[in-house]
Coordinates of C-alpha atoms in Angstrom, one line a residue:
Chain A
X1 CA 0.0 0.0 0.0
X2 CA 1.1 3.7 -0.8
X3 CA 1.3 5.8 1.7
X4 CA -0.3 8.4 0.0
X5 CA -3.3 6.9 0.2
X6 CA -3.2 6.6 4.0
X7 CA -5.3 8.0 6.9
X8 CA -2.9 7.7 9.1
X9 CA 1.1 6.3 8.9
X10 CA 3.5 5.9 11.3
X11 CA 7.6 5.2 10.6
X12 CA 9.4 3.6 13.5
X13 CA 7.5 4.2 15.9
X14 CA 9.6 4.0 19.3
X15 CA 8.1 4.7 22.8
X16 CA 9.5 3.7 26.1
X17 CA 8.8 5.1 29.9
X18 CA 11.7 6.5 32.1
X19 CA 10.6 6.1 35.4
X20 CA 12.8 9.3 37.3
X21 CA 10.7 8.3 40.8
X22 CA 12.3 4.7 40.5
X23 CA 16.3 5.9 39.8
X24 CA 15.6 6.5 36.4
X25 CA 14.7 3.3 35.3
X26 CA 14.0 2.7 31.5
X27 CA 10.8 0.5 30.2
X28 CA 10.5 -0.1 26.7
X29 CA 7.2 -0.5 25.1
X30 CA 7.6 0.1 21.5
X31 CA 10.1 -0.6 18.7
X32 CA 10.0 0.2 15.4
X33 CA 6.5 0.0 14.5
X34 CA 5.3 0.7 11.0
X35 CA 1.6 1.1 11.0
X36 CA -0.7 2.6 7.9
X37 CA -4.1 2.5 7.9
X38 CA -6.4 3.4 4.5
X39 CA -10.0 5.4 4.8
X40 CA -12.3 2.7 5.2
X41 CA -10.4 0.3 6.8
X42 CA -10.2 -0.7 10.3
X43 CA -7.3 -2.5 11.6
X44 CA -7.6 -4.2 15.1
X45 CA -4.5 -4.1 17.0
X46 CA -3.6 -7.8 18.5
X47 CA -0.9 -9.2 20.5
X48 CA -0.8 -10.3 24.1
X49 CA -1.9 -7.7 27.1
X50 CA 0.9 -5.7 27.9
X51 CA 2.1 -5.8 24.4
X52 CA 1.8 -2.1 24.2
X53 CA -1.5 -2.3 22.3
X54 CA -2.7 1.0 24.4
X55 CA -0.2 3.2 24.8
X56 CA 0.6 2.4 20.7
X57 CA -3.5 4.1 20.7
X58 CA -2.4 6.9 23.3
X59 CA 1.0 8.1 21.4
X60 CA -1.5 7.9 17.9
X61 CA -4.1 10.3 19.8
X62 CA -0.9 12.4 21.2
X63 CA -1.7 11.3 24.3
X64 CA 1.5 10.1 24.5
X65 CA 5.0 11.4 23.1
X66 CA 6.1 9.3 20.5
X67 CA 9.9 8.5 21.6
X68 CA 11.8 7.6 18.3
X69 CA 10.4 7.9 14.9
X70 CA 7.0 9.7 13.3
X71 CA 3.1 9.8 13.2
X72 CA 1.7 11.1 10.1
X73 CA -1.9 11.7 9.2
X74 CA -4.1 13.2 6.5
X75 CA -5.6 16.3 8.2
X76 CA -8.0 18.4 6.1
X77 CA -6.8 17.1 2.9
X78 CA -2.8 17.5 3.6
X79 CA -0.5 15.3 5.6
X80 CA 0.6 16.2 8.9
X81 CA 2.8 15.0 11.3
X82 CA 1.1 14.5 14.4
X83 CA 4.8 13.9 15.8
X84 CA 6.0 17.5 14.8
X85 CA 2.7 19.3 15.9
X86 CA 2.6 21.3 19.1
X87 CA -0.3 21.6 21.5
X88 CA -1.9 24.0 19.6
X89 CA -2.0 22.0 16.6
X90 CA -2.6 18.8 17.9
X91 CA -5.5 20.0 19.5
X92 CA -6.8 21.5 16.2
X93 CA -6.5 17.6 14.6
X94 CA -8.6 16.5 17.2
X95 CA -11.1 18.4 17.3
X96 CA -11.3 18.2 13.0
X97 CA -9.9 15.0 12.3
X98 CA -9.0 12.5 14.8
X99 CA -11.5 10.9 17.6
X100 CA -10.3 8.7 20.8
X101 CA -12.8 6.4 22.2
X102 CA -11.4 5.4 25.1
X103 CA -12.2 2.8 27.8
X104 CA -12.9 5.2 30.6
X105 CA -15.5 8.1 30.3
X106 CA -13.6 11.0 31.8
X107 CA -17.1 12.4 33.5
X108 CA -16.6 16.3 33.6
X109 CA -18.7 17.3 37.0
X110 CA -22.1 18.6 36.4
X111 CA -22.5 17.5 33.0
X112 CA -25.1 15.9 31.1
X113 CA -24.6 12.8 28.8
X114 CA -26.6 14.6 26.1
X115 CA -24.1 17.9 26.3
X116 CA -21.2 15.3 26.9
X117 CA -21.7 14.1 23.3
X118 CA -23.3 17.3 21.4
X119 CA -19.8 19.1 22.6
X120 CA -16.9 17.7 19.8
X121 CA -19.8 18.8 17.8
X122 CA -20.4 22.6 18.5
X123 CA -16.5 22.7 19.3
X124 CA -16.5 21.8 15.0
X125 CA -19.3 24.4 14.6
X126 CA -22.2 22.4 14.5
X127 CA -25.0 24.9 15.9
X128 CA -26.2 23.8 19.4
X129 CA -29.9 22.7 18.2
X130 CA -28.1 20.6 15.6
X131 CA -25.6 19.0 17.4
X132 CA -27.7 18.1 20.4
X133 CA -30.2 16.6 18.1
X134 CA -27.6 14.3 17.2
X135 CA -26.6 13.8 20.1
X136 CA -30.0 12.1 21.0
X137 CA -30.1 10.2 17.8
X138 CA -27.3 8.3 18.8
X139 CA -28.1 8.0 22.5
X140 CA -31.4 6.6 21.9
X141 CA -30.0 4.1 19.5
X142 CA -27.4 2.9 22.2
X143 CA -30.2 2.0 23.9
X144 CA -29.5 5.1 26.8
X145 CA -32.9 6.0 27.8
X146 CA -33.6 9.6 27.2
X147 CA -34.7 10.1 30.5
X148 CA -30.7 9.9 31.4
X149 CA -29.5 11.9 28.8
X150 CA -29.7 15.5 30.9
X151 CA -28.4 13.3 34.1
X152 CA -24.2 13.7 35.0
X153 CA -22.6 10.1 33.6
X154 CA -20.8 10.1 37.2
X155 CA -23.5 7.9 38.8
X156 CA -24.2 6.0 35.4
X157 CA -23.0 2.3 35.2
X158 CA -19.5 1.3 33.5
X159 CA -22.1 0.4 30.3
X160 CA -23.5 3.3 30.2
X161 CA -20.7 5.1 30.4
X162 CA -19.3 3.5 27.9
X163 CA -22.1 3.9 25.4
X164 CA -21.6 7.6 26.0
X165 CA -18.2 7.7 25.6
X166 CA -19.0 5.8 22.0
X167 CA -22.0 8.3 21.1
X168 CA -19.3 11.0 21.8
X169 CA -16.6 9.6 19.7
X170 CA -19.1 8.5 16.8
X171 CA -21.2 11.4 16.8
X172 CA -18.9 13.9 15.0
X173 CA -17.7 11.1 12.1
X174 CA -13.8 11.7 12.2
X175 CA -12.1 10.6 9.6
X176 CA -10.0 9.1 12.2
X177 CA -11.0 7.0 14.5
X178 CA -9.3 5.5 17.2
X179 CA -11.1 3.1 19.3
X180 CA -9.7 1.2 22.8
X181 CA -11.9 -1.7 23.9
X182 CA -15.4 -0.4 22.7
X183 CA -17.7 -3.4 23.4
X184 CA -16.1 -4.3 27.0
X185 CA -18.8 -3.9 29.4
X186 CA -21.3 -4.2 26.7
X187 CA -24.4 -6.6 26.5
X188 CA -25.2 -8.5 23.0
X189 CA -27.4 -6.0 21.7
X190 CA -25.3 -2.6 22.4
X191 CA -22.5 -4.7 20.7
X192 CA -24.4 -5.0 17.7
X193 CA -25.2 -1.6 17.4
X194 CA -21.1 -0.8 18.1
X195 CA -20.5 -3.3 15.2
X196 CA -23.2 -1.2 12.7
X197 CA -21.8 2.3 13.8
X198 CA -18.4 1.2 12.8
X199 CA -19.5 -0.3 9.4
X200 CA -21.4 2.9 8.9
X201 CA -18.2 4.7 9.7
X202 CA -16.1 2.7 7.4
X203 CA -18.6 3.0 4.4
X204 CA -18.7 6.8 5.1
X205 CA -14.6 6.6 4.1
X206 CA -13.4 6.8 8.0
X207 CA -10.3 4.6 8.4
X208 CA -10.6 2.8 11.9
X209 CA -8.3 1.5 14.5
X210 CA -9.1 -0.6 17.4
X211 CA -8.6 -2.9 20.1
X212 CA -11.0 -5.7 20.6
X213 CA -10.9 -8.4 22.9
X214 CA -13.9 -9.8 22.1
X215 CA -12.7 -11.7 18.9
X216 CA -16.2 -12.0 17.7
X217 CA -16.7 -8.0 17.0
X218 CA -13.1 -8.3 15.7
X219 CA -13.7 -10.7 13.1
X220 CA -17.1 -8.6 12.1
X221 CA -15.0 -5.4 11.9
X222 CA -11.9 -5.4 11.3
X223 CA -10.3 -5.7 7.6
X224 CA -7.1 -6.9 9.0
X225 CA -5.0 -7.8 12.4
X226 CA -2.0 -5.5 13.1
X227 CA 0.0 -7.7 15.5
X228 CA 2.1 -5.6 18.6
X229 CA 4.2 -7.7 20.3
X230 CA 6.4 -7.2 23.3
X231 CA 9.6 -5.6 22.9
X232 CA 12.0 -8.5 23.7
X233 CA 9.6 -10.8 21.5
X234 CA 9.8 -8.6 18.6
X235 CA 13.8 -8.1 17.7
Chain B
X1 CA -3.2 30.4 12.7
X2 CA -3.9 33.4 14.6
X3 CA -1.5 36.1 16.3
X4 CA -0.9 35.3 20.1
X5 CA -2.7 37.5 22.3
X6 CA 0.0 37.8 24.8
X7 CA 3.6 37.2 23.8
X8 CA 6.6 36.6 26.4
X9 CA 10.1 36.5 25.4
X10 CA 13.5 36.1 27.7
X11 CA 11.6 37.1 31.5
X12 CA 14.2 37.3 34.2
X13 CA 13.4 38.2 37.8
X14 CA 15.3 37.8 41.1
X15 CA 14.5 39.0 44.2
X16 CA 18.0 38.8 45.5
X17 CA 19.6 35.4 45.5
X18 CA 16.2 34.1 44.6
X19 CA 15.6 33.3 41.1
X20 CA 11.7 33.6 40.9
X21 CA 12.1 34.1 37.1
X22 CA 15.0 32.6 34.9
X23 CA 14.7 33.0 31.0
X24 CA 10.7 32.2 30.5
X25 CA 9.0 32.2 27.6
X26 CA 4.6 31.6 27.5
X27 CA 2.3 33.1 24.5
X28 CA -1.3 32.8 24.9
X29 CA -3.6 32.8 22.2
X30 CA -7.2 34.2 21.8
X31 CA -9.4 31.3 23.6
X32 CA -6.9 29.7 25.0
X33 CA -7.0 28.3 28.5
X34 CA -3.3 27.8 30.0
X35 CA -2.5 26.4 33.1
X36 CA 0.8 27.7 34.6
X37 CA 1.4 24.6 37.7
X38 CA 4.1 24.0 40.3
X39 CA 4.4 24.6 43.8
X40 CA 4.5 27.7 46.5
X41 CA 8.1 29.4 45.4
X42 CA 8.4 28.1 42.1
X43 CA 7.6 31.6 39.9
X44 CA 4.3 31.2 39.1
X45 CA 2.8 33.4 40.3
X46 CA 5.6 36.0 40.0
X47 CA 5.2 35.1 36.0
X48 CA 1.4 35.7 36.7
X49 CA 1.6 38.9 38.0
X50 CA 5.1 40.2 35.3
X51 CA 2.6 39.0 32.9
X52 CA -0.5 41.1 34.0
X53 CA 1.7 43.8 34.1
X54 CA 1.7 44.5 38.0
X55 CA 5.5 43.5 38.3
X56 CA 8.3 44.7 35.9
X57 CA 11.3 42.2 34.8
X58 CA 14.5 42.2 35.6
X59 CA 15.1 41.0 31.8
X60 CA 12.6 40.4 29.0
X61 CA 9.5 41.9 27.0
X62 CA 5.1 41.4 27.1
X63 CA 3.4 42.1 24.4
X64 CA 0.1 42.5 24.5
X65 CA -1.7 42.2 20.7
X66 CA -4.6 44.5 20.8
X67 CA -7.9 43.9 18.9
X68 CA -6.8 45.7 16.1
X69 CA -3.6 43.5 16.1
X70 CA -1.4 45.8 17.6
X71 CA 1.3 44.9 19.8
X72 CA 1.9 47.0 22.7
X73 CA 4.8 46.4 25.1
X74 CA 2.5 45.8 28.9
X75 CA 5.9 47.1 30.5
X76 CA 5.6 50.0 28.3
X77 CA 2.7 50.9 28.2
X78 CA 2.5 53.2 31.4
X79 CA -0.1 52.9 34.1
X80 CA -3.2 54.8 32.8
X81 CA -3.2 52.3 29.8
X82 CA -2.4 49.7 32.1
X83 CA -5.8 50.4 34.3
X84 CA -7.8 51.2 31.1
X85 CA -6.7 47.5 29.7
X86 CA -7.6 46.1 33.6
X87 CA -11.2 47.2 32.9
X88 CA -11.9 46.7 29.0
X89 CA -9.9 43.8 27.5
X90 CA -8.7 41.9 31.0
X91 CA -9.6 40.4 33.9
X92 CA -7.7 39.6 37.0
X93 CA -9.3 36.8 39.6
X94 CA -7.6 36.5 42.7
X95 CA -7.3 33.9 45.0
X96 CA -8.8 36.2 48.1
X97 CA -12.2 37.5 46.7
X98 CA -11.6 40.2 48.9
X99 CA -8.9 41.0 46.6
X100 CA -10.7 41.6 43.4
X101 CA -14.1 42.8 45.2
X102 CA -15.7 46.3 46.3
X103 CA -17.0 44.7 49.8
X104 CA -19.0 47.6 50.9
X105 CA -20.4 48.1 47.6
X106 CA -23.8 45.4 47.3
X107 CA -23.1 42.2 44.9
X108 CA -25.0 44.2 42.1
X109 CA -22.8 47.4 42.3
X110 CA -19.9 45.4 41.9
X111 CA -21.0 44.0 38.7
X112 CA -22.1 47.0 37.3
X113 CA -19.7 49.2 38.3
X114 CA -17.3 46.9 35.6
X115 CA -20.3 47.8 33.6
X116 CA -20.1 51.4 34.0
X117 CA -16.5 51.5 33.7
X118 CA -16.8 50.8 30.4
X119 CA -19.9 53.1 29.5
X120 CA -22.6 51.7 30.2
X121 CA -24.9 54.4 31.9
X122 CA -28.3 53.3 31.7
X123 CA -29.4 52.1 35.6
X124 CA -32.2 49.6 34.3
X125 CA -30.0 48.0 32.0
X126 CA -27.0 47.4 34.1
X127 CA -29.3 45.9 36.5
X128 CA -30.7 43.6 34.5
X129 CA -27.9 42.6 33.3
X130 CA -26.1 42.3 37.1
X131 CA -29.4 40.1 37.8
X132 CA -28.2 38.6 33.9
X133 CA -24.7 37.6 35.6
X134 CA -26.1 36.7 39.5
X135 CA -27.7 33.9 38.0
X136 CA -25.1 32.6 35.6
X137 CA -23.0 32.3 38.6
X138 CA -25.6 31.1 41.0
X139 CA -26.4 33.4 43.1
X140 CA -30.1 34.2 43.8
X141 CA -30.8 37.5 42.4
X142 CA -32.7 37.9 45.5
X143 CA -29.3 38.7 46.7
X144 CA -28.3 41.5 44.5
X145 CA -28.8 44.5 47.4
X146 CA -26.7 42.3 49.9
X147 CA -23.2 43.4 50.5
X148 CA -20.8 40.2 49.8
X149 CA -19.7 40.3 53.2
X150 CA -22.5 38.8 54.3
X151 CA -21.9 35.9 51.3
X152 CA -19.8 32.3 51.9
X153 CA -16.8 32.3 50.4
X154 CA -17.6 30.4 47.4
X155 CA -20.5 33.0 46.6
X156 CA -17.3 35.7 47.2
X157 CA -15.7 33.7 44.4
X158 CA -18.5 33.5 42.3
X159 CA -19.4 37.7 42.6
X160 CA -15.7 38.1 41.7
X161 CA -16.4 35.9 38.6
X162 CA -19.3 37.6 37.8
X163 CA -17.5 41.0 38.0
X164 CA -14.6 40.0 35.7
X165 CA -16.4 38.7 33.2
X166 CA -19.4 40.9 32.5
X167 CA -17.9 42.9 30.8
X168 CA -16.2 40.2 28.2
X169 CA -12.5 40.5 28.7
X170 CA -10.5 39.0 25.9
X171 CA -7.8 37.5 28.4
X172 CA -8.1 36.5 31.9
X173 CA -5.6 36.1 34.6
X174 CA -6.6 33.9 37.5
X175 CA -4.9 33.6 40.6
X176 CA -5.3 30.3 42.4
X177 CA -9.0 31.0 42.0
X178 CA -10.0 28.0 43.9
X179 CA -7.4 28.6 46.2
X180 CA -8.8 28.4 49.9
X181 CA -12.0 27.3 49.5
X182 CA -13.9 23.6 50.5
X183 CA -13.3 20.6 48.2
X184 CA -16.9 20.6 47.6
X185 CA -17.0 24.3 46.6
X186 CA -14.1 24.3 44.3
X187 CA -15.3 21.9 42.5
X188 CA -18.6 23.7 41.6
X189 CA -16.5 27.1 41.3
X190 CA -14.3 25.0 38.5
X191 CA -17.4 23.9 36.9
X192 CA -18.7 26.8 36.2
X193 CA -15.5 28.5 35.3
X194 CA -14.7 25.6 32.9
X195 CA -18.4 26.0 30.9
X196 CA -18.2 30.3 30.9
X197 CA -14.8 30.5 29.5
X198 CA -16.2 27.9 27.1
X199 CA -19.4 29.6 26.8
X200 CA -17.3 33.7 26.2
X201 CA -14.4 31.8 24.2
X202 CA -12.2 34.7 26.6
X203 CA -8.6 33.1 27.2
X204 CA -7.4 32.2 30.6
X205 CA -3.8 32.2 32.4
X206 CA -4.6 30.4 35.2
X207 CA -2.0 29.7 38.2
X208 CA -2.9 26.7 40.2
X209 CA -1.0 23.9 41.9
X210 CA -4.0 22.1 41.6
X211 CA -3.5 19.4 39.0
X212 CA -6.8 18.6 38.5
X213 CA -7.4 22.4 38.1
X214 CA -5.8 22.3 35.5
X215 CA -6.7 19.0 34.1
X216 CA -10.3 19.7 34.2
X217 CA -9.7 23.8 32.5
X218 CA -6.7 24.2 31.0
X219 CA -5.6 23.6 27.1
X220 CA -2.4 23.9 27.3
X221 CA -0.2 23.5 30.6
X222 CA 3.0 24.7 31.9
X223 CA 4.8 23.6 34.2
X224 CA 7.2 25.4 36.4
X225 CA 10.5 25.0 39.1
X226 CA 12.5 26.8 40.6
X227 CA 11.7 29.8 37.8
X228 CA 11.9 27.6 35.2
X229 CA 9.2 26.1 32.7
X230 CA 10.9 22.8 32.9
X231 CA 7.9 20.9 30.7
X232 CA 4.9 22.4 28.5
X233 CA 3.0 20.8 26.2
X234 CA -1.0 19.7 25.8
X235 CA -2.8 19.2 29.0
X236 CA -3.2 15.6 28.7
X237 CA -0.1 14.7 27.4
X238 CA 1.9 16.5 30.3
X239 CA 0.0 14.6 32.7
X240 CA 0.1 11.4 31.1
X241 CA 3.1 10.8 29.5
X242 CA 5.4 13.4 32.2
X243 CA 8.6 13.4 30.7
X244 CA 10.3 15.5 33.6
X245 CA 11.1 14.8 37.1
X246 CA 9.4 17.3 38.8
X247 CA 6.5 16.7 36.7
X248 CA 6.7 13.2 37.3
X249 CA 6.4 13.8 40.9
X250 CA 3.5 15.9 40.6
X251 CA 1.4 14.2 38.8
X252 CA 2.3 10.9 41.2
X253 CA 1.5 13.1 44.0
X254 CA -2.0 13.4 43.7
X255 CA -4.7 10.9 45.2
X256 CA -6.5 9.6 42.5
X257 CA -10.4 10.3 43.8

């Protein structure tokens, strides 16, 4: 595959952890990983826990500082490197290009699921009306019933806090998606409906990538495995 | 991309042997919320207040980029155009209410005396709009004759919010504006900080050695020792992925709740 035609690219990707609390020690996590992901693909991460599946998704995000090598996307028709771009930046191809669903709804105090998810929207310029609209649309067909959507996710349960985490990363339709764990504390039927947002996603041109334990949703998502394995394994 | 609003090049600042300032550089751009983190004696809120133009350098230049894109130097600037910017463009919150209030003027005075400072003349209007601001910050309009003395002090925090930013600053400083108060009030006070900056799009320079502060407002984050910005970068990836020492002991520092 070109790399022109690329979402997203990395080139020897390198991360490790220095640890100056505990003398300085040194843990490697990544070596040279070469990843490249097409629009309308989605590429499920595999490899043994503690591989470094994760934190390869946190560095992708910026989440993490990349150690050794680049990240590269396509951001607003151009390529960027994620790698090079300060905070500024970075926050400017989040907010246009690249999403993060991540395992954990960070709950922000005193507000609502339904504003939780309209707000990557108006923060792109969707008007308010529009974007909580939306918001509700995908809410509802999460299965969240609407009489939570103006409640504070704090006292929600881990799967519904994960369904708002997903209406939140879905509901702009990134071209990037990056997705850690989606269907984890998730019953049959909410898996199903994580399953069709991602096919909807794909078909829409969205290139996807994921982590998914469950190997059933895998195997009904994903175009292809991208194996991370652990450092000493992999030389 | 646009200009910086504020601009900071080469500060140095000693107060005798003491470094409180050694060759830092911040720029702030319009919407921006920046966190500036460390602890008691590390500079920050010497930079704060070298910034906001209420201390000079030893060493270095502010620029302040006016709406018409002009850039004026803050140290420069004298201290009528200094006062004028205090009550039309800026905002200052300080950590003691008392600080940043008029407490025997009544909670609605103080509001619209910002008001008037700027023009506005017509008594109705600058009442409703006081009322306008009360509630945004939750305080019962009922309220608005009382003098803030007789408020708690998270209602104190709330007027002095209210008083800064009726009048739309472009930038605001804020001075460990959570500082002092109960866990359970800060975290209101934060809340609604957080969703009116969003709200005004008005940037923020905000001192705090509260990490989750700053985790919870702040873009961007800087983080200082020993008057030095020894790590800056994107909120989350400072706190995440803490590359130096200090900030590595920070951010291990805190209790996860």
């Amino acid at each position: 595959m070109s790399i022109s035609e690329s979402a997203l690219w990395t080139e020897g990707l390198g991360k490790s952890f220095r640890l100056h609390l505990q003398g300085g020690l040194r843990i490697p996590v990544l070596a040279d990983v070469d990843l490249a992901v097409k629009p309308g693909e989605c590429v499920a991460l595999s490899g043994p826990s503690g591989a470094g599946k994760s934190t390869l998704m946190r560095c992708l995000y910026g989440n993490y500082g990349a150690e050794q090598g680049r990240i590269w996307l396509r951001h607003q028709g151009a390529p960027v490197e994620l790698t090079a771009a300060d905070a500024r930046a970075t926050r400017e191809i989040r907010r246009h290009t690249l999403g993060y669903v991540s395992q954990f709804l960070r709950v922000i105090p005193r507000v609502g699921a339904l504003d939780i998810v309209a707000e990557p929207l108006i923060a792109r310029g969707a008007a308010p009306d529009a974007a909580r609209a939306r918001a509700r649309e995908l809410l509802l067909r999460l299965n969240l019933p609407e009489r939570l959507h103006h409640l504070p996710p704090a006292t929600f349960s881990g799967g519904e806090q994960q369904r708002v985490n997903l209406a939140r990363g879905f509901a702009p339709g990134y071209p990037l998606l990056l997705l850690d764990e989606p269907t984890a504390s998730l019953d049959a039927a909410n898996r199903a409906v994580v399953i069709g947002l991602i096919g909807e996603a794909k078909q829409a041109g969205a290139a996807l990538i994921g982590i998914f334990h469950d190997v059933e949703v895998r195997d009904q998502v994903a175009d292809r495995l991208f194996e991370v394995l652990p450092i000493q394994d992999a030389a | 991309m646009s200009a910086p609003l504020l601009e900071a090049k080469g500060l140095n600042l000693a107060f005798g042997a003491v470094r409180a300032l050694d060759d830092v550089a911040i720029d702030i751009h319009p919407g921006e919320v920046v966190a500036i983190v460390g602890e008691s004696g590390s500079g920050k809120s010497s930079l704060l207040r070298v910034l906001a133009g209420q201390m000079r350098p030893d060493a270095g230049t502010v620029l302040y980029r006016d709406p018409a894109g002009t850039a004026h130097p803050v140290h420069g600037m004298g201290e009528a155009a200094l006062r004028r910017l205090m009550r039309t463009d800026w905002g200052f919150v300080h950590q003691n209410a008392r600080d940043g209030l008029r407490m025997g003027v009544s909670a609605g005075g103080n509001v619209g005396e910002r008001l008037m400072a700027i023009g506005a003349r017509h008594y109705g209007g600058i009442r409703e709009e006081a009322t306008e601001w009360l509630k945004r910050v939750e305080i019962d309009p009922a309220r608005i004759d009382h003098l803030p003395r007789t408020f708690s002090g998270g209602m104190q925090q709330r007027l002095q919010i209210a008083r800064t930013l009726v009048t739309r600053p472009r930038l605001v400083f804020m001075d460990e504006p959570t500082g002092g108060l109960d866990v359970s009030v800060q975290a209101r006070l934060l809340d609604l900080i957080r969703a009116l900056v969003a709200d005004l799009g008005i940037a923020v320079l905000l001192v705090t050695h509260d990490i989750a502060a700053a985790r919870l407002l702040a873009h961007r984050i800087l983080v200082m020792r020993r008057g030095q910005v020894v790590e800056h970068g994107l909120t989350d990836r400072v706190l995440d992925d803490p590359q130096h020492p200090y900030t590595q002991l920070l951010v291990a520092s805190v209790l996860a709740a």
